[in-house]
Amino acid sequence: MTAAPRTLRLGLAGTGYWARSTHAPALASTDGVELAAVWGRNPQAARDLAARYAAASYPGFGDFLAAVDAVAFSVPPDVQAGLAAQAAAAGKHLLLEKPVATSRAGAARLAEAVADARVASVVFFTALFRPDVRSWLAQVTGQGGWAGGSAVWLATSLAETSPFNTPWRRDKGGLWDVAPHAVALLEASLGPVLSVTADAGPPDVSHLILHHASGVTSTVTATLRAAEAAEGFELYLWGEAGRSALPADPNEPVSQLRVALAELADNARSGAVAHPCDVHLGRRVTAVLASAEEQIERNSRGWPPPSGPAASPPGSDPA
């Protein structure tokens, strides 16, 4: 493929809350990037969003692709996976949202399309584009000696008034929406995740044990149905030196997305395709989530047993 021009013409695929509040402002304010086009499944919403930024709107995805050098996706992950593979096949660089897909097969097909086309890709795991988090990761990985880690994300995204209360989140829950961030951070700090053991608590509470290649384990608890009083995200590592906590989130996603876009543009212009947060990390995280989902669903089919709620849970002593 030919080298990208100095100014990367980026198209925004999506018109929902995240596209309007984060993607469009970041695309319009990142050096070396031009918000050139908007496409959405709601054509009127695409026209309205494009008009706010003096961009073109396209009712057809193919025409949209022909007008840009790269695509930033802000659509549900099951929609993203197929469209992003199509964009990669057309030679377009990709700014992807997490999760990149909601199945192993979808993530694998996307990663294969990106590799075949030799296009650049970046997945917007938000914290991994914060300078303070990058400094923290450099410190903890350089220090070593960690025996494990723990992440708890108690979100309220399914509250009636939340702009994130969308159909795909109601369907897939915290396991697929917020747990990907925790998995990516724990992999970045403790090393590759080889496998996961998973179970669930009350509705939309997922518990994961991540088994890292180094031999250590870490845990993730995630939900989108937390009470407002309990809302928050914390992650820490523990070991010989004590604890080291992830820096608090300043809640500046537009600034973080500018970093991701700038790094995508740099790779596109240089011809580089590898990035620490590229589609291959997205594929690995999706595989962890898919395995966890399968275990949770399998466990839910076995409990409660046919005898009803009076029966003892697995492993208990009824005596």
PDB file of C-alpha atoms in Angstrom:
ATOM      1  CA  MET A   1       0.000   0.000   0.000  1.00  0.00           C
ATOM      2  CA  THR A   2       1.131   3.573  -0.619  1.00  0.00           C
ATOM      3  CA  ALA A   3       2.353   5.804   2.195  1.00  0.00           C
ATOM      4  CA  ALA A   4      -0.286   7.926   3.870  1.00  0.00           C
ATOM      5  CA  PRO A   5      -0.248  11.692   3.205  1.00  0.00           C
ATOM      6  CA  ARG A   6       1.122  14.107   5.799  1.00  0.00           C
ATOM      7  CA  THR A   7      -2.424  14.965   6.924  1.00  0.00           C
ATOM      8  CA  LEU A   8      -4.413  11.806   7.495  1.00  0.00           C
ATOM      9  CA  ARG A   9      -8.012  12.082   6.275  1.00  0.00           C
ATOM     10  CA  LEU A  10     -10.007  10.222   8.892  1.00  0.00           C
ATOM     11  CA  GLY A  11     -13.593   9.079   8.678  1.00  0.00           C
ATOM     12  CA  LEU A  12     -15.770   8.605  11.744  1.00  0.00           C
ATOM     13  CA  ALA A  13     -18.023   5.542  11.669  1.00  0.00           C
ATOM     14  CA  GLY A  14     -20.717   6.080  14.281  1.00  0.00           C
ATOM     15  CA  THR A  15     -22.980   8.837  15.536  1.00  0.00           C
ATOM     16  CA  GLY A  16     -23.877   7.811  19.105  1.00  0.00           C
ATOM     17  CA  TYR A  17     -22.985   9.478  22.383  1.00  0.00           C
ATOM     18  CA  TRP A  18     -19.329   8.345  22.440  1.00  0.00           C
ATOM     19  CA  ALA A  19     -18.863   9.381  18.805  1.00  0.00           C
ATOM     20  CA  ARG A  20     -20.306  12.842  19.495  1.00  0.00           C
ATOM     21  CA  SER A  21     -18.677  13.479  22.881  1.00  0.00           C
ATOM     22  CA  THR A  22     -15.230  11.955  22.349  1.00  0.00           C
ATOM     23  CA  HIS A  23     -14.414  10.809  18.819  1.00  0.00           C
ATOM     24  CA  ALA A  24     -15.559  13.829  16.835  1.00  0.00           C
ATOM     25  CA  PRO A  25     -13.922  16.446  19.139  1.00  0.00           C
ATOM     26  CA  ALA A  26     -10.651  14.474  19.192  1.00  0.00           C
ATOM     27  CA  LEU A  27     -10.634  13.951  15.431  1.00  0.00           C
ATOM     28  CA  ALA A  28     -11.250  17.651  14.878  1.00  0.00           C
ATOM     29  CA  SER A  29      -8.428  18.776  17.189  1.00  0.00           C
ATOM     30  CA  THR A  30      -5.522  16.360  16.603  1.00  0.00           C
ATOM     31  CA  ASP A  31      -2.505  17.658  14.693  1.00  0.00           C
ATOM     32  CA  GLY A  32      -1.935  15.805  11.443  1.00  0.00           C
ATOM     33  CA  VAL A  33      -5.495  14.474  11.347  1.00  0.00           C
ATOM     34  CA  GLU A  34      -8.531  15.810   9.492  1.00  0.00           C
ATOM     35  CA  LEU A  35     -12.096  14.775  10.271  1.00  0.00           C
ATOM     36  CA  ALA A  36     -13.082  14.370   6.633  1.00  0.00           C
ATOM     37  CA  ALA A  37     -16.195  12.191   6.644  1.00  0.00           C
ATOM     38  CA  VAL A  38     -18.927  10.710   8.810  1.00  0.00           C
ATOM     39  CA  TRP A  39     -20.943   7.548   8.256  1.00  0.00           C
ATOM     40  CA  GLY A  40     -23.612   6.087  10.501  1.00  0.00           C
ATOM     41  CA  ARG A  41     -26.450   3.627  10.458  1.00  0.00           C
ATOM     42  CA  ASN A  42     -28.738   6.639  10.979  1.00  0.00           C
ATOM     43  CA  PRO A  43     -28.116   8.815   7.883  1.00  0.00           C
ATOM     44  CA  GLN A  44     -29.725  11.921   9.374  1.00  0.00           C
ATOM     45  CA  ALA A  45     -27.580  11.667  12.491  1.00  0.00           C
ATOM     46  CA  ALA A  46     -24.517  11.310  10.252  1.00  0.00           C
ATOM     47  CA  ARG A  47     -25.477  14.425   8.297  1.00  0.00           C
ATOM     48  CA  ASP A  48     -26.036  16.402  11.487  1.00  0.00           C
ATOM     49  CA  LEU A  49     -22.718  15.359  13.052  1.00  0.00           C
ATOM     50  CA  ALA A  50     -20.773  15.973   9.841  1.00  0.00           C
ATOM     51  CA  ALA A  51     -22.277  19.460   9.497  1.00  0.00           C
ATOM     52  CA  ARG A  52     -21.022  20.435  12.977  1.00  0.00           C
ATOM     53  CA  TYR A  53     -17.436  19.785  11.846  1.00  0.00           C
ATOM     54  CA  ALA A  54     -17.640  20.839   8.187  1.00  0.00           C
ATOM     55  CA  ALA A  55     -17.130  17.226   7.124  1.00  0.00           C
ATOM     56  CA  ALA A  56     -18.887  15.231   4.421  1.00  0.00           C
ATOM     57  CA  SER A  57     -21.469  12.569   5.234  1.00  0.00           C
ATOM     58  CA  TYR A  58     -22.049   9.420   3.240  1.00  0.00           C
ATOM     59  CA  PRO A  59     -25.094   7.124   3.284  1.00  0.00           C
ATOM     60  CA  GLY A  60     -23.068   4.232   1.851  1.00  0.00           C
ATOM     61  CA  PHE A  61     -20.141   2.675   3.711  1.00  0.00           C
ATOM     62  CA  GLY A  62     -18.255   1.982   0.479  1.00  0.00           C
ATOM     63  CA  ASP A  63     -18.419   5.615  -0.652  1.00  0.00           C
ATOM     64  CA  PHE A  64     -17.380   6.670   2.846  1.00  0.00           C
ATOM     65  CA  LEU A  65     -14.296   4.434   2.685  1.00  0.00           C
ATOM     66  CA  ALA A  66     -13.300   5.831  -0.694  1.00  0.00           C
ATOM     67  CA  ALA A  67     -13.122   9.338   0.791  1.00  0.00           C
ATOM     68  CA  VAL A  68     -10.700   8.640   3.676  1.00  0.00           C
ATOM     69  CA  ASP A  69      -7.280   7.257   4.563  1.00  0.00           C
ATOM     70  CA  ALA A  70      -8.329   5.801   7.906  1.00  0.00           C
ATOM     71  CA  VAL A  71     -11.459   5.076   9.928  1.00  0.00           C
ATOM     72  CA  ALA A  72     -12.209   5.702  13.600  1.00  0.00           C
ATOM     73  CA  PHE A  73     -14.942   3.342  14.775  1.00  0.00           C
ATOM     74  CA  SER A  74     -17.529   4.207  17.411  1.00  0.00           C
ATOM     75  CA  VAL A  75     -20.165   1.545  16.830  1.00  0.00           C
ATOM     76  CA  PRO A  76     -21.187  -1.603  18.765  1.00  0.00           C
ATOM     77  CA  PRO A  77     -18.401  -4.203  18.722  1.00  0.00           C
ATOM     78  CA  ASP A  78     -20.335  -6.802  16.747  1.00  0.00           C
ATOM     79  CA  VAL A  79     -20.948  -4.142  14.062  1.00  0.00           C
ATOM     80  CA  GLN A  80     -17.357  -2.884  14.234  1.00  0.00           C
ATOM     81  CA  ALA A  81     -15.745  -6.258  13.580  1.00  0.00           C
ATOM     82  CA  GLY A  82     -17.204  -6.763  10.108  1.00  0.00           C
ATOM     83  CA  LEU A  83     -16.984  -3.136   8.986  1.00  0.00           C
ATOM     84  CA  ALA A  84     -13.398  -2.786  10.197  1.00  0.00           C
ATOM     85  CA  ALA A  85     -12.364  -5.908   8.295  1.00  0.00           C
ATOM     86  CA  GLN A  86     -13.950  -4.390   5.189  1.00  0.00           C
ATOM     87  CA  ALA A  87     -12.107  -1.120   5.798  1.00  0.00           C
ATOM     88  CA  ALA A  88      -8.778  -2.928   6.268  1.00  0.00           C
ATOM     89  CA  ALA A  89      -9.309  -4.833   3.015  1.00  0.00           C
ATOM     90  CA  ALA A  90      -9.786  -1.444   1.330  1.00  0.00           C
ATOM     91  CA  GLY A  91      -6.389  -0.323   2.671  1.00  0.00           C
ATOM     92  CA  LYS A  92      -7.680   1.934   5.436  1.00  0.00           C
ATOM     93  CA  HIS A  93      -5.899   2.323   8.759  1.00  0.00           C
ATOM     94  CA  LEU A  94      -8.021   1.622  11.837  1.00  0.00           C
ATOM     95  CA  LEU A  95      -8.773   3.300  15.154  1.00  0.00           C
ATOM     96  CA  LEU A  96     -10.805   0.637  16.936  1.00  0.00           C
ATOM     97  CA  GLU A  97     -12.901   0.624  20.085  1.00  0.00           C
ATOM     98  CA  LYS A  98     -12.729  -2.159  22.626  1.00  0.00           C
ATOM     99  CA  PRO A  99     -13.734  -4.899  22.497  1.00  0.00           C
ATOM    100  CA  VAL A 100     -12.767  -5.282  18.855  1.00  0.00           C
ATOM    101  CA  ALA A 101     -15.410  -8.019  18.499  1.00  0.00           C
ATOM    102  CA  THR A 102     -17.653 -10.147  20.698  1.00  0.00           C
ATOM    103  CA  SER A 103     -16.399 -13.534  19.512  1.00  0.00           C
ATOM    104  CA  ARG A 104     -13.048 -15.213  18.982  1.00  0.00           C
ATOM    105  CA  ALA A 105     -13.875 -15.783  15.335  1.00  0.00           C
ATOM    106  CA  GLY A 106     -14.816 -12.158  14.719  1.00  0.00           C
ATOM    107  CA  ALA A 107     -11.645 -10.873  16.359  1.00  0.00           C
ATOM    108  CA  ALA A 108      -9.495 -13.399  14.496  1.00  0.00           C
ATOM    109  CA  ARG A 109     -11.014 -12.465  11.122  1.00  0.00           C
ATOM    110  CA  LEU A 110     -10.398  -8.785  11.833  1.00  0.00           C
ATOM    111  CA  ALA A 111      -6.797  -9.366  12.914  1.00  0.00           C
ATOM    112  CA  GLU A 112      -6.200 -11.459   9.791  1.00  0.00           C
ATOM    113  CA  ALA A 113      -7.663  -8.733   7.555  1.00  0.00           C
ATOM    114  CA  VAL A 114      -5.403  -6.125   9.162  1.00  0.00           C
ATOM    115  CA  ALA A 115      -2.335  -8.347   8.778  1.00  0.00           C
ATOM    116  CA  ASP A 116      -3.133  -9.197   5.154  1.00  0.00           C
ATOM    117  CA  ALA A 117      -3.631  -5.536   4.221  1.00  0.00           C
ATOM    118  CA  ARG A 118      -0.613  -4.357   6.263  1.00  0.00           C
ATOM    119  CA  VAL A 119      -2.525  -1.387   7.615  1.00  0.00           C
ATOM    120  CA  ALA A 120      -1.896   0.311  10.952  1.00  0.00           C
ATOM    121  CA  SER A 121      -4.304  -0.325  13.815  1.00  0.00           C
ATOM    122  CA  VAL A 122      -4.764   1.083  17.302  1.00  0.00           C
ATOM    123  CA  VAL A 123      -7.358  -0.049  19.858  1.00  0.00           C
ATOM    124  CA  PHE A 124      -8.531   2.700  22.205  1.00  0.00           C
ATOM    125  CA  PHE A 125      -7.961   1.137  25.610  1.00  0.00           C
ATOM    126  CA  THR A 126      -8.331   4.555  27.191  1.00  0.00           C
ATOM    127  CA  ALA A 127      -5.958   4.295  30.179  1.00  0.00           C
ATOM    128  CA  LEU A 128      -3.119   2.983  28.029  1.00  0.00           C
ATOM    129  CA  PHE A 129      -2.965   6.368  26.278  1.00  0.00           C
ATOM    130  CA  ARG A 130      -2.524   8.377  29.481  1.00  0.00           C
ATOM    131  CA  PRO A 131       1.043   9.640  30.106  1.00  0.00           C
ATOM    132  CA  ASP A 132       0.755   9.002  33.857  1.00  0.00           C
ATOM    133  CA  VAL A 133      -0.341   5.403  33.293  1.00  0.00           C
ATOM    134  CA  ARG A 134       2.494   4.834  30.844  1.00  0.00           C
ATOM    135  CA  SER A 135       4.939   6.140  33.442  1.00  0.00           C
ATOM    136  CA  TRP A 136       3.383   3.861  36.071  1.00  0.00           C
ATOM    137  CA  LEU A 137       3.645   0.844  33.747  1.00  0.00           C
ATOM    138  CA  ALA A 138       7.290   1.609  33.032  1.00  0.00           C
ATOM    139  CA  GLN A 139       7.942   1.784  36.769  1.00  0.00           C
ATOM    140  CA  VAL A 140       6.148  -1.425  37.762  1.00  0.00           C
ATOM    141  CA  THR A 141       7.439  -3.518  34.877  1.00  0.00           C
ATOM    142  CA  GLY A 142      10.973  -2.278  35.503  1.00  0.00           C
ATOM    143  CA  GLN A 143      10.730  -3.024  39.224  1.00  0.00           C
ATOM    144  CA  GLY A 144       9.275  -6.530  38.952  1.00  0.00           C
ATOM    145  CA  GLY A 145       8.708  -8.784  41.928  1.00  0.00           C
ATOM    146  CA  TRP A 146       4.923  -8.660  41.671  1.00  0.00           C
ATOM    147  CA  ALA A 147       2.991 -11.657  42.950  1.00  0.00           C
ATOM    148  CA  GLY A 148      -0.391 -10.623  41.555  1.00  0.00           C
ATOM    149  CA  GLY A 149      -2.861  -7.880  40.844  1.00  0.00           C
ATOM    150  CA  SER A 150      -6.483  -6.960  41.349  1.00  0.00           C
ATOM    151  CA  ALA A 151      -8.928  -4.777  39.414  1.00  0.00           C
ATOM    152  CA  VAL A 152     -12.491  -3.866  40.402  1.00  0.00           C
ATOM    153  CA  TRP A 153     -14.689  -1.802  38.097  1.00  0.00           C
ATOM    154  CA  LEU A 154     -18.111  -0.988  39.526  1.00  0.00           C
ATOM    155  CA  ALA A 155     -19.894   1.013  36.830  1.00  0.00           C
ATOM    156  CA  THR A 156     -23.397   2.459  36.627  1.00  0.00           C
ATOM    157  CA  SER A 157     -23.683   2.441  32.834  1.00  0.00           C
ATOM    158  CA  LEU A 158     -27.034   0.649  32.894  1.00  0.00           C
ATOM    159  CA  ALA A 159     -28.665   3.302  35.048  1.00  0.00           C
ATOM    160  CA  GLU A 160     -31.752   4.685  33.311  1.00  0.00           C
ATOM    161  CA  THR A 161     -30.194   8.133  32.868  1.00  0.00           C
ATOM    162  CA  SER A 162     -26.769   6.959  31.644  1.00  0.00           C
ATOM    163  CA  PRO A 163     -25.859   7.812  28.026  1.00  0.00           C
ATOM    164  CA  PHE A 164     -24.024   4.465  27.947  1.00  0.00           C
ATOM    165  CA  ASN A 165     -27.222   2.488  28.552  1.00  0.00           C
ATOM    166  CA  THR A 166     -27.275   1.057  25.033  1.00  0.00           C
ATOM    167  CA  PRO A 167     -28.594  -2.232  23.633  1.00  0.00           C
ATOM    168  CA  TRP A 168     -25.214  -3.915  23.233  1.00  0.00           C
ATOM    169  CA  ARG A 169     -24.213  -3.087  26.819  1.00  0.00           C
ATOM    170  CA  ARG A 170     -27.516  -4.384  28.167  1.00  0.00           C
ATOM    171  CA  ASP A 171     -26.883  -7.567  26.222  1.00  0.00           C
ATOM    172  CA  LYS A 172     -23.165  -8.111  26.946  1.00  0.00           C
ATOM    173  CA  GLY A 173     -22.757  -6.373  30.318  1.00  0.00           C
ATOM    174  CA  GLY A 174     -19.671  -5.370  32.244  1.00  0.00           C
ATOM    175  CA  LEU A 175     -17.709  -8.437  31.146  1.00  0.00           C
ATOM    176  CA  TRP A 176     -17.483  -7.016  27.620  1.00  0.00           C
ATOM    177  CA  ASP A 177     -17.665  -3.287  28.321  1.00  0.00           C
ATOM    178  CA  VAL A 178     -15.362  -2.487  31.261  1.00  0.00           C
ATOM    179  CA  ALA A 179     -13.469  -5.737  31.902  1.00  0.00           C
ATOM    180  CA  PRO A 180     -11.497  -5.337  28.617  1.00  0.00           C
ATOM    181  CA  HIS A 181      -9.776  -2.262  30.070  1.00  0.00           C
ATOM    182  CA  ALA A 182      -8.776  -4.175  33.207  1.00  0.00           C
ATOM    183  CA  VAL A 183      -7.526  -7.203  31.253  1.00  0.00           C
ATOM    184  CA  ALA A 184      -5.409  -4.999  28.974  1.00  0.00           C
ATOM    185  CA  LEU A 185      -3.899  -3.125  31.945  1.00  0.00           C
ATOM    186  CA  LEU A 186      -3.112  -6.313  33.855  1.00  0.00           C
ATOM    187  CA  GLU A 187      -1.512  -7.844  30.774  1.00  0.00           C
ATOM    188  CA  ALA A 188       0.561  -4.692  30.280  1.00  0.00           C
ATOM    189  CA  SER A 189       1.751  -4.772  33.895  1.00  0.00           C
ATOM    190  CA  LEU A 190       2.053  -8.515  34.653  1.00  0.00           C
ATOM    191  CA  GLY A 191       2.641 -10.017  31.228  1.00  0.00           C
ATOM    192  CA  PRO A 192       0.641 -12.075  28.710  1.00  0.00           C
ATOM    193  CA  VAL A 193      -2.542 -13.796  29.881  1.00  0.00           C
ATOM    194  CA  LEU A 194      -2.479 -17.495  29.055  1.00  0.00           C
ATOM    195  CA  SER A 195      -5.900 -18.475  30.397  1.00  0.00           C
ATOM    196  CA  VAL A 196      -8.818 -17.336  32.529  1.00  0.00           C
ATOM    197  CA  THR A 197     -11.051 -18.902  35.169  1.00  0.00           C
ATOM    198  CA  ALA A 198     -14.418 -17.172  35.427  1.00  0.00           C
ATOM    199  CA  ASP A 199     -17.681 -17.176  37.351  1.00  0.00           C
ATOM    200  CA  ALA A 200     -20.508 -14.754  38.072  1.00  0.00           C
ATOM    201  CA  GLY A 201     -22.276 -13.328  41.089  1.00  0.00           C
ATOM    202  CA  PRO A 202     -25.551 -11.387  40.982  1.00  0.00           C
ATOM    203  CA  PRO A 203     -26.846 -10.252  37.571  1.00  0.00           C
ATOM    204  CA  ASP A 204     -24.001  -8.681  35.551  1.00  0.00           C
ATOM    205  CA  VAL A 205     -21.277  -9.231  38.126  1.00  0.00           C
ATOM    206  CA  SER A 206     -18.360 -11.109  36.551  1.00  0.00           C
ATOM    207  CA  HIS A 207     -15.303 -12.440  38.387  1.00  0.00           C
ATOM    208  CA  LEU A 208     -12.175 -13.415  36.448  1.00  0.00           C
ATOM    209  CA  ILE A 209      -8.906 -14.995  37.534  1.00  0.00           C
ATOM    210  CA  LEU A 210      -6.233 -14.286  34.926  1.00  0.00           C
ATOM    211  CA  HIS A 211      -3.330 -16.732  34.661  1.00  0.00           C
ATOM    212  CA  HIS A 212      -0.245 -14.925  33.350  1.00  0.00           C
ATOM    213  CA  ALA A 213       2.680 -16.473  31.484  1.00  0.00           C
ATOM    214  CA  SER A 214       4.985 -15.437  34.345  1.00  0.00           C
ATOM    215  CA  GLY A 215       3.100 -17.799  36.685  1.00  0.00           C
ATOM    216  CA  VAL A 216       1.357 -15.079  38.700  1.00  0.00           C
ATOM    217  CA  THR A 217      -2.404 -14.558  38.793  1.00  0.00           C
ATOM    218  CA  SER A 218      -4.594 -11.478  38.910  1.00  0.00           C
ATOM    219  CA  THR A 219      -8.293 -10.896  39.413  1.00  0.00           C
ATOM    220  CA  VAL A 220     -10.972  -8.754  37.781  1.00  0.00           C
ATOM    221  CA  THR A 221     -14.459  -7.953  39.059  1.00  0.00           C
ATOM    222  CA  ALA A 222     -16.707  -6.032  36.677  1.00  0.00           C
ATOM    223  CA  THR A 223     -20.297  -4.868  36.502  1.00  0.00           C
ATOM    224  CA  LEU A 224     -22.392  -2.161  34.858  1.00  0.00           C
ATOM    225  CA  ARG A 225     -25.140  -2.431  37.496  1.00  0.00           C
ATOM    226  CA  ALA A 226     -23.409  -1.045  40.580  1.00  0.00           C
ATOM    227  CA  ALA A 227     -25.194   1.321  42.932  1.00  0.00           C
ATOM    228  CA  GLU A 228     -24.120   4.930  42.430  1.00  0.00           C
ATOM    229  CA  ALA A 229     -22.636   5.028  45.939  1.00  0.00           C
ATOM    230  CA  ALA A 230     -20.291   2.142  45.053  1.00  0.00           C
ATOM    231  CA  GLU A 231     -19.233   3.404  41.617  1.00  0.00           C
ATOM    232  CA  GLY A 232     -15.527   3.476  40.799  1.00  0.00           C
ATOM    233  CA  PHE A 233     -12.496   1.727  39.302  1.00  0.00           C
ATOM    234  CA  GLU A 234      -9.338   0.680  41.077  1.00  0.00           C
ATOM    235  CA  LEU A 235      -6.436  -1.524  40.080  1.00  0.00           C
ATOM    236  CA  TYR A 236      -3.300  -2.399  41.982  1.00  0.00           C
ATOM    237  CA  LEU A 237      -0.394  -4.808  41.910  1.00  0.00           C
ATOM    238  CA  TRP A 238       0.990  -6.442  45.029  1.00  0.00           C
ATOM    239  CA  GLY A 239       4.256  -8.149  45.841  1.00  0.00           C
ATOM    240  CA  GLU A 240       7.508  -7.922  47.787  1.00  0.00           C
ATOM    241  CA  ALA A 241       7.516  -4.115  47.729  1.00  0.00           C
ATOM    242  CA  GLY A 242       3.903  -3.815  48.868  1.00  0.00           C
ATOM    243  CA  ARG A 243       1.176  -2.385  46.647  1.00  0.00           C
ATOM    244  CA  SER A 244       1.329  -0.123  43.613  1.00  0.00           C
ATOM    245  CA  ALA A 245      -1.946   1.415  42.459  1.00  0.00           C
ATOM    246  CA  LEU A 246      -2.920   2.591  38.999  1.00  0.00           C
ATOM    247  CA  PRO A 247      -3.081   6.417  38.985  1.00  0.00           C
ATOM    248  CA  ALA A 248      -6.574   7.857  39.372  1.00  0.00           C
ATOM    249  CA  ASP A 249      -8.476   8.511  36.156  1.00  0.00           C
ATOM    250  CA  PRO A 250      -8.735  12.239  35.297  1.00  0.00           C
ATOM    251  CA  ASN A 251     -11.680  11.453  32.985  1.00  0.00           C
ATOM    252  CA  GLU A 252     -10.219  13.184  29.940  1.00  0.00           C
ATOM    253  CA  PRO A 253     -11.038  10.760  27.111  1.00  0.00           C
ATOM    254  CA  VAL A 254     -10.701  13.383  24.362  1.00  0.00           C
ATOM    255  CA  SER A 255      -7.083  14.047  25.366  1.00  0.00           C
ATOM    256  CA  GLN A 256      -6.367  10.321  25.503  1.00  0.00           C
ATOM    257  CA  LEU A 257      -7.945   9.742  22.105  1.00  0.00           C
ATOM    258  CA  ARG A 258      -5.772  12.510  20.622  1.00  0.00           C
ATOM    259  CA  VAL A 259      -2.732  10.497  21.711  1.00  0.00           C
ATOM    260  CA  ALA A 260      -4.126   7.339  20.087  1.00  0.00           C
ATOM    261  CA  LEU A 261      -4.941   9.192  16.861  1.00  0.00           C
ATOM    262  CA  ALA A 262      -1.525  10.833  16.692  1.00  0.00           C
ATOM    263  CA  GLU A 263       0.202   7.471  17.122  1.00  0.00           C
ATOM    264  CA  LEU A 264      -2.016   5.881  14.481  1.00  0.00           C
ATOM    265  CA  ALA A 265      -1.211   8.741  12.090  1.00  0.00           C
ATOM    266  CA  ASP A 266       2.528   8.406  12.773  1.00  0.00           C
ATOM    267  CA  ASN A 267       2.415   4.689  11.962  1.00  0.00           C
ATOM    268  CA  ALA A 268       0.321   5.287   8.857  1.00  0.00           C
ATOM    269  CA  ARG A 269       2.785   7.869   7.534  1.00  0.00           C
ATOM    270  CA  SER A 270       5.867   5.767   8.324  1.00  0.00           C
ATOM    271  CA  GLY A 271       4.445   2.487   7.063  1.00  0.00           C
ATOM    272  CA  ALA A 272       4.726   0.854  10.507  1.00  0.00           C
ATOM    273  CA  VAL A 273       1.932  -1.536  11.465  1.00  0.00           C
ATOM    274  CA  ALA A 274       2.861  -2.692  14.978  1.00  0.00           C
ATOM    275  CA  HIS A 275       1.661  -0.878  18.094  1.00  0.00           C
ATOM    276  CA  PRO A 276       1.431  -2.047  21.739  1.00  0.00           C
ATOM    277  CA  CYS A 277      -2.348  -1.475  21.554  1.00  0.00           C
ATOM    278  CA  ASP A 278      -2.975  -2.803  18.052  1.00  0.00           C
ATOM    279  CA  VAL A 279      -5.602  -5.233  16.803  1.00  0.00           C
ATOM    280  CA  HIS A 280      -3.562  -8.192  18.038  1.00  0.00           C
ATOM    281  CA  LEU A 281      -3.906  -7.035  21.639  1.00  0.00           C
ATOM    282  CA  GLY A 282      -7.598  -6.564  20.885  1.00  0.00           C
ATOM    283  CA  ARG A 283      -7.799 -10.150  19.622  1.00  0.00           C
ATOM    284  CA  ARG A 284      -6.077 -11.528  22.732  1.00  0.00           C
ATOM    285  CA  VAL A 285      -8.369  -9.620  25.089  1.00  0.00           C
ATOM    286  CA  THR A 286     -11.412 -10.810  23.131  1.00  0.00           C
ATOM    287  CA  ALA A 287     -10.243 -14.415  23.483  1.00  0.00           C
ATOM    288  CA  VAL A 288     -10.021 -13.969  27.281  1.00  0.00           C
ATOM    289  CA  LEU A 289     -13.526 -12.487  27.435  1.00  0.00           C
ATOM    290  CA  ALA A 290     -15.001 -15.169  25.184  1.00  0.00           C
ATOM    291  CA  SER A 291     -13.526 -17.919  27.357  1.00  0.00           C
ATOM    292  CA  ALA A 292     -14.848 -16.218  30.489  1.00  0.00           C
ATOM    293  CA  GLU A 293     -18.313 -15.855  28.967  1.00  0.00           C
ATOM    294  CA  GLU A 294     -18.405 -19.540  28.027  1.00  0.00           C
ATOM    295  CA  GLN A 295     -17.484 -20.572  31.580  1.00  0.00           C
ATOM    296  CA  ILE A 296     -20.062 -18.261  33.141  1.00  0.00           C
ATOM    297  CA  GLU A 297     -22.785 -19.536  30.840  1.00  0.00           C
ATOM    298  CA  ARG A 298     -21.799 -23.146  31.535  1.00  0.00           C
ATOM    299  CA  ASN A 299     -21.842 -22.547  35.275  1.00  0.00           C
ATOM    300  CA  SER A 300     -25.227 -20.825  35.113  1.00  0.00           C
ATOM    301  CA  ARG A 301     -26.770 -23.864  33.434  1.00  0.00           C
ATOM    302  CA  GLY A 302     -25.699 -26.027  36.370  1.00  0.00           C
ATOM    303  CA  TRP A 303     -27.049 -23.789  39.140  1.00  0.00           C
ATOM    304  CA  PRO A 304     -29.530 -23.816  40.719  1.00  0.00           C
ATOM    305  CA  PRO A 305     -30.001 -27.571  40.375  1.00  0.00           C
ATOM    306  CA  PRO A 306     -33.419 -29.047  39.482  1.00  0.00           C
ATOM    307  CA  SER A 307     -34.223 -29.690  43.158  1.00  0.00           C
ATOM    308  CA  GLY A 308     -34.542 -25.925  43.707  1.00  0.00           C
ATOM    309  CA  PRO A 309     -33.091 -23.321  46.029  1.00  0.00           C
ATOM    310  CA  ALA A 310     -32.995 -25.590  49.090  1.00  0.00           C
ATOM    311  CA  ALA A 311     -30.200 -27.618  47.523  1.00  0.00           C
ATOM    312  CA  SER A 312     -26.601 -26.932  48.542  1.00  0.00           C
ATOM    313  CA  PRO A 313     -24.289 -25.089  46.106  1.00  0.00           C
ATOM    314  CA  PRO A 314     -21.520 -27.038  44.385  1.00  0.00           C
ATOM    315  CA  GLY A 315     -18.747 -28.056  46.792  1.00  0.00           C
ATOM    316  CA  SER A 316     -20.741 -27.429  49.960  1.00  0.00           C
ATOM    317  CA  ASP A 317     -21.343 -29.894  52.789  1.00  0.00           C
ATOM    318  CA  PRO A 318     -25.117 -30.331  53.311  1.00  0.00           C
ATOM    319  CA  ALA A 319     -24.643 -31.942  56.716  1.00  0.00           C
TER     320      ALA A 319
END
